[in-house]
Structures are given as C-alpha cells and as structure tokens.
Coordinates of C-alpha atoms in Angstrom, one line a residue:
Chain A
X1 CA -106.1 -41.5 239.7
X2 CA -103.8 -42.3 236.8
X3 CA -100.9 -44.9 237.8
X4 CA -98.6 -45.6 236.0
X5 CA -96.1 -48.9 236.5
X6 CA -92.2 -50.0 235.7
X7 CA -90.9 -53.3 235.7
X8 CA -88.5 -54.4 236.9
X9 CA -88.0 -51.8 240.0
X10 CA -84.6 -53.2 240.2
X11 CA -81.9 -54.5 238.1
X12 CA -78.5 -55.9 238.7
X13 CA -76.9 -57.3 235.6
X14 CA -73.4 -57.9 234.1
X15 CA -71.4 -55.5 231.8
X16 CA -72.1 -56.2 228.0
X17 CA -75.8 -57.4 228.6
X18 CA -79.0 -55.8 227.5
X19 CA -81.6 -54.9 229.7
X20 CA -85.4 -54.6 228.8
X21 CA -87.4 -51.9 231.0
X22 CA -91.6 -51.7 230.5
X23 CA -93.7 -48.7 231.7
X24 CA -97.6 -49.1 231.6
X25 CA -100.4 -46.7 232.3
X26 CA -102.6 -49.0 234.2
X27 CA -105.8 -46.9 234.0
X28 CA -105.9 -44.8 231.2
X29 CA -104.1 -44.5 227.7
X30 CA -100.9 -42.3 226.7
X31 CA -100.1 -41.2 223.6
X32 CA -96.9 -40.0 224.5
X33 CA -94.5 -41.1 227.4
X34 CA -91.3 -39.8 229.2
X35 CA -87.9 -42.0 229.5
X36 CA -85.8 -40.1 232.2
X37 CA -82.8 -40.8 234.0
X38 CA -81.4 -39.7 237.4
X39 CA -78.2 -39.8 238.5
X40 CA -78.0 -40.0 242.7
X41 CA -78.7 -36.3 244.1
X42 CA -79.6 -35.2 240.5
X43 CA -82.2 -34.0 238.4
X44 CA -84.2 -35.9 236.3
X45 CA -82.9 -36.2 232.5
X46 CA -85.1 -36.0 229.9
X47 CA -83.6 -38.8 227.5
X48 CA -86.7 -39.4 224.9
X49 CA -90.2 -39.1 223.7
X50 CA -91.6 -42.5 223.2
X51 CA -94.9 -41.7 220.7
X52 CA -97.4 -44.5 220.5
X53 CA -96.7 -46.2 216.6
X54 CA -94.0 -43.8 215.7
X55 CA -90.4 -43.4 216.4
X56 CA -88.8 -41.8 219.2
X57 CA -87.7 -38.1 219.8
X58 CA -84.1 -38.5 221.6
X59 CA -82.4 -36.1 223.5
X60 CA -79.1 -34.4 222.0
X61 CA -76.4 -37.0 223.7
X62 CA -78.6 -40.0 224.2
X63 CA -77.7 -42.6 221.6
X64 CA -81.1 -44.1 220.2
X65 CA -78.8 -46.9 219.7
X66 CA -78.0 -47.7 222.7
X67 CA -81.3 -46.8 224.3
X68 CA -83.8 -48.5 222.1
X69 CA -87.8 -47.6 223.4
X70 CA -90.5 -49.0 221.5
X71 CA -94.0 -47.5 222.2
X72 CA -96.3 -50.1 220.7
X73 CA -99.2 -50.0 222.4
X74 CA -101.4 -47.1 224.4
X75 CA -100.5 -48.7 227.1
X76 CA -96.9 -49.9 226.7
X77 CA -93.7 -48.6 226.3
X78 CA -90.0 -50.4 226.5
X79 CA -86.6 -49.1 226.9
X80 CA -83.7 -51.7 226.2
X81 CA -80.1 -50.7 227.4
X82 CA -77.9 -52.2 224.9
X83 CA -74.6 -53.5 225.9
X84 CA -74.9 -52.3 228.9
X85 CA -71.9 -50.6 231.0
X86 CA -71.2 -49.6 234.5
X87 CA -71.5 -45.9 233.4
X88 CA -75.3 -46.7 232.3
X89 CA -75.8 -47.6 236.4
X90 CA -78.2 -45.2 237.3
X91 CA -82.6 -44.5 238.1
X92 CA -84.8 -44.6 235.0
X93 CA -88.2 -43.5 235.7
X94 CA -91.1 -43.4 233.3
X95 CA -93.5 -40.9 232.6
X96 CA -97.0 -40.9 230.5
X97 CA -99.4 -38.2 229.5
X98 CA -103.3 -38.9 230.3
X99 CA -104.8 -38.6 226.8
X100 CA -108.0 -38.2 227.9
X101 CA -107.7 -34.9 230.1
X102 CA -108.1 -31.5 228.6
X103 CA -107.2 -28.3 229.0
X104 CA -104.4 -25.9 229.7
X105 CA -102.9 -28.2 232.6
X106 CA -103.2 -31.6 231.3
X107 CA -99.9 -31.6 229.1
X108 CA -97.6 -30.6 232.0
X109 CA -99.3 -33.0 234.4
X110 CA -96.7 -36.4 233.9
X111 CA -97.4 -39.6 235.9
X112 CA -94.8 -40.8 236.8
X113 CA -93.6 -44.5 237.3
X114 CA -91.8 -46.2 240.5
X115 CA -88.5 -46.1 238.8
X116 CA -85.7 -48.9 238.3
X117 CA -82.6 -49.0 239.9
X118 CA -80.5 -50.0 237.0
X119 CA -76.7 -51.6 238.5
X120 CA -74.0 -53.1 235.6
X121 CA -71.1 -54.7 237.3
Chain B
X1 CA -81.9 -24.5 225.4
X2 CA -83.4 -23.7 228.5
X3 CA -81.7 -23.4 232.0
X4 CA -83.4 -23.5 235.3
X5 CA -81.6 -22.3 238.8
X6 CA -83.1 -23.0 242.3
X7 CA -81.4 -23.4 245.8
X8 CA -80.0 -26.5 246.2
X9 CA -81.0 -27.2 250.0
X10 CA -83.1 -25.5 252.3
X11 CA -83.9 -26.1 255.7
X12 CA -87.3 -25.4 258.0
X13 CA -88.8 -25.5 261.4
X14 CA -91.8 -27.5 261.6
X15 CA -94.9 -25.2 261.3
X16 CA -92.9 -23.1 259.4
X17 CA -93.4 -21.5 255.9
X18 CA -90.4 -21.9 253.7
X19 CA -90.4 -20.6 250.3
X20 CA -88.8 -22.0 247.1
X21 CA -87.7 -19.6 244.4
X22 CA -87.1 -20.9 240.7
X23 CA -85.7 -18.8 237.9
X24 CA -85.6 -19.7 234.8
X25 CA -84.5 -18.7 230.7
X26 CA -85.7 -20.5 227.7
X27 CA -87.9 -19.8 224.6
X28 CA -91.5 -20.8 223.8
X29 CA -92.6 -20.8 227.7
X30 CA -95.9 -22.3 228.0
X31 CA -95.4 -23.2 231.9
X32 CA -94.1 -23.9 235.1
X33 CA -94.5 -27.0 237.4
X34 CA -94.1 -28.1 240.5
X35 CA -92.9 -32.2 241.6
X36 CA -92.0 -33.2 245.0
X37 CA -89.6 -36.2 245.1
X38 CA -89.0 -38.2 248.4
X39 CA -85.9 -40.2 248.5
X40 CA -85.9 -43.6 246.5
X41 CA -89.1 -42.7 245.0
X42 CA -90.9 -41.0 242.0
X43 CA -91.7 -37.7 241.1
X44 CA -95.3 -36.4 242.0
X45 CA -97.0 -33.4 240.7
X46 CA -97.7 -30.5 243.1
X47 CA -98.8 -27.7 240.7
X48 CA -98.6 -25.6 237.3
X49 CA -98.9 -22.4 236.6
X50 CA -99.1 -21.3 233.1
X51 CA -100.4 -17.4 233.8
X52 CA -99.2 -15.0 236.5
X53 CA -100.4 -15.3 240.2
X54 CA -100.8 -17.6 242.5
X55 CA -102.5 -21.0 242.7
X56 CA -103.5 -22.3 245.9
X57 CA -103.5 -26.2 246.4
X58 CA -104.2 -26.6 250.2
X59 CA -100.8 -25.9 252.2
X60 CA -99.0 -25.6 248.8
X61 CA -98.8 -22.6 246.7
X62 CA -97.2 -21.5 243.7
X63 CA -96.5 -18.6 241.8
X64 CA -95.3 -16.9 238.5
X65 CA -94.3 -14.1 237.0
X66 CA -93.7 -14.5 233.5
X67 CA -92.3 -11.0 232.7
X68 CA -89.8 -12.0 235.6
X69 CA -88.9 -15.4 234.4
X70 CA -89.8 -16.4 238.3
X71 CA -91.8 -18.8 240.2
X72 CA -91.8 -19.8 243.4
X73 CA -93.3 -22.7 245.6
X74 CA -94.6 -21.6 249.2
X75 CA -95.0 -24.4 251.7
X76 CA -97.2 -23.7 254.8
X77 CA -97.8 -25.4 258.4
X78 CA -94.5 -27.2 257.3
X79 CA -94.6 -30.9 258.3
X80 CA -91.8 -33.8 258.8
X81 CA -93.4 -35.6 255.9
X82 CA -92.8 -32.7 253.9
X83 CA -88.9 -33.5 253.6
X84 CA -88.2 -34.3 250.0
X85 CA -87.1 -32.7 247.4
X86 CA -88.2 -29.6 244.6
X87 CA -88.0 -29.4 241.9
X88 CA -89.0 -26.8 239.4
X89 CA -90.3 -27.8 235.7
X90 CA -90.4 -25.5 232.5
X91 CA -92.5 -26.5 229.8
X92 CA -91.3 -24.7 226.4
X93 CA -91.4 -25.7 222.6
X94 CA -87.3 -24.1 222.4
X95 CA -86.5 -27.3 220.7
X96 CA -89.1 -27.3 217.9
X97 CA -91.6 -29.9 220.3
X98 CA -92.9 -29.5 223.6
X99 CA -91.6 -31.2 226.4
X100 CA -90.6 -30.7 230.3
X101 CA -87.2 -29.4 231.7
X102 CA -86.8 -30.0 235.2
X103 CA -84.2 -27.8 237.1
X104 CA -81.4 -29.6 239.7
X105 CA -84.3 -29.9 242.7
X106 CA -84.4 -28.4 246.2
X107 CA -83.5 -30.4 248.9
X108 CA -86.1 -29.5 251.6
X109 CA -85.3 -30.4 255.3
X110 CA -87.9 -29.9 257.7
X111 CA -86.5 -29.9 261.6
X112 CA -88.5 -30.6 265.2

C-alpha cells in the first residue's frame, strides 16, 4: 500500500529557530501533498497545498512566510517553521495524493504521514 | 467556507453497533470521507462516499444523503481496538480548488 513518511517524528527546539520538516511517498509519486496541523484533542488543519514544481496554495491565516514548503520533487516535500515560537508547538502531519490511482475515489483517498511532534521552548 | 458538526464523544459496549452522524454545509460538494485516528498517531482512511447510499467496508459502513447534507459512519461487532477517534471529511471546490475539510472528530470509546 502507499506509505508515506515524516522526519523528524519529533522536535524539541528553542524559540527563534527554524525547523525543517520532510514528507516522502516511499512507493508511489504525488503530485500534490497536504501540510496539516493539529492542536491536542483537535481537528486536523488544513494549512497548504504543496504542488510538485509550483508554488504553494496557503490557507487564509497561515503565513507562507512563516511556513515555507517546497515541493521539489514527486517524492518530496519540506515545511520550514521560521522563527519558531511556543505558539507554533503543535502535530504537523503530512498528506500525499497517489498519482497513479484513478477514478472517482482516488482524490479524497490522503495518505497520511506519522506526524511530528513539533515543541519550541 | 464550509462547516462540518459531529458529536464530540461517544461511548459503546463491545459487540455493540454505534453510529456516527456528520452534517455538513459548504459549496461544490464532491464527497464525504471517513478517517479513524488513534491517539498519538495518523489519520487513516475508512471510506468515501461521493453518491447516496451506503458503502459496506467489512464491519464499517458509511452513508450519504446528499439532498440532506448527512452522512453517517456505522461501526459493527464493536471492538476494544476500535477506540479512536472520527472524523468526518468534506471534499468541495467552495474555495475556487479542491481540497479536504475535516470536521472536529468523534471520540469513540468502546467499554468491556
């Protein structure tokens, strides 16, 4: 089945620092893929739409500049939290489209990634 | 923008059935899907149902209605393993692109 992977699954870092988060699709290619975020007991936030070679779509609220993805590969996409701050503590979970499957289910079917426990002191 | 509403906990006996309702209001509907979420861990997909009726995955059903704005998850033969939570998923093009809305999540507690 597809799988999908996120590294690191957890981060602890210090307040002002940047932190660099890869998702892969291990066994199959994805045009498009899903940053989300979850806050503890919440839903999952959809904050952007990472397109392979092209520029994010952002949520209205999520600043691009602060949360800086880069899709440059099938494969690969990165989300960077800039200047991180305790508010940006929370679960980021990837999500990645199969491009190969068809039909009227494939769209809606996300793989999603383990998730990283994001902490900023 | 689109808005979702499901319970926010339920609880079950074992061997129970136990049935998740999801209501839901946007523009462009194409779908509704199904995740199951265990604690510390990733989403995973259960189902989708982008016509009315029912789909029948093994002890896991879903529903919709469109004309409603209604879907529902049915869980059968309820299990231990099946405490996690819900969470309902619209698919819609309301903001000029497709994407996936997921609604606030059920938490499902199944008891001895």
């Amino acid at each position: 089945g597809a799988v999908v992977s996120q590294h690191p699954s957890r981060v602890i870092c210090k307040s002002g620092t940047s932190v660099k988060i890869e998702c892969r699709s291990l066994d199959f290619q994805a045009t498009t893929m899903f940053w989300y975020r979850q806050f503890p007991k919440q839903s999952l936030m959809l904050m952007a739409t990472s397109n392979e070679g092209s520029k994010a779509t952002y949520e209205q609220g999520v600043e691009k500049d602060k949360f800086l993805i880069n899709h440059a590969s099938l494969t690969l996409s990165t989300l960077t939290v800039t200047s991180a701050h305790p508010e940006d503590s929370s679960f980021y979970i990837c999500s990645a489209r199969d491009l190969a499957s068809g039909g009227e289910s494939s769209y809606n079917e996300q793989f999603f990634g383990p998730g990283t426990r994001l902490t900023v002191l | 923008g689109q808005s979702l509403e499901q319970p926010s906990e339920v609880t079950a006996v074992e061997g129970a059935i136990v049935q998740i309702n999801c209501t839901y209001q946007t523009s462009g509907f194409y779908g509704l899907s199904w995740y199951q979420q265990h604690d510390g861990g990733a989403p995973t997909f259960l189902s989708y149902n982008a016509l009315d009726g029912l789909e029948e995955t093994g002890r896991f059903s879903s529903f919709l209605s469109r004309s409603d704005s209604y879907g529902y998850l049915l869980l059968q033969e309820l299990q231990m393993k099946d405490s996690a939570s819900y969470f309902c998923a619209v698919r819609d093009d309301s903001g000029g692109y497709q994407k996936v809305t997921f609604g606030i999540g059920t938490k499902l507690q199944v008891i001895p």
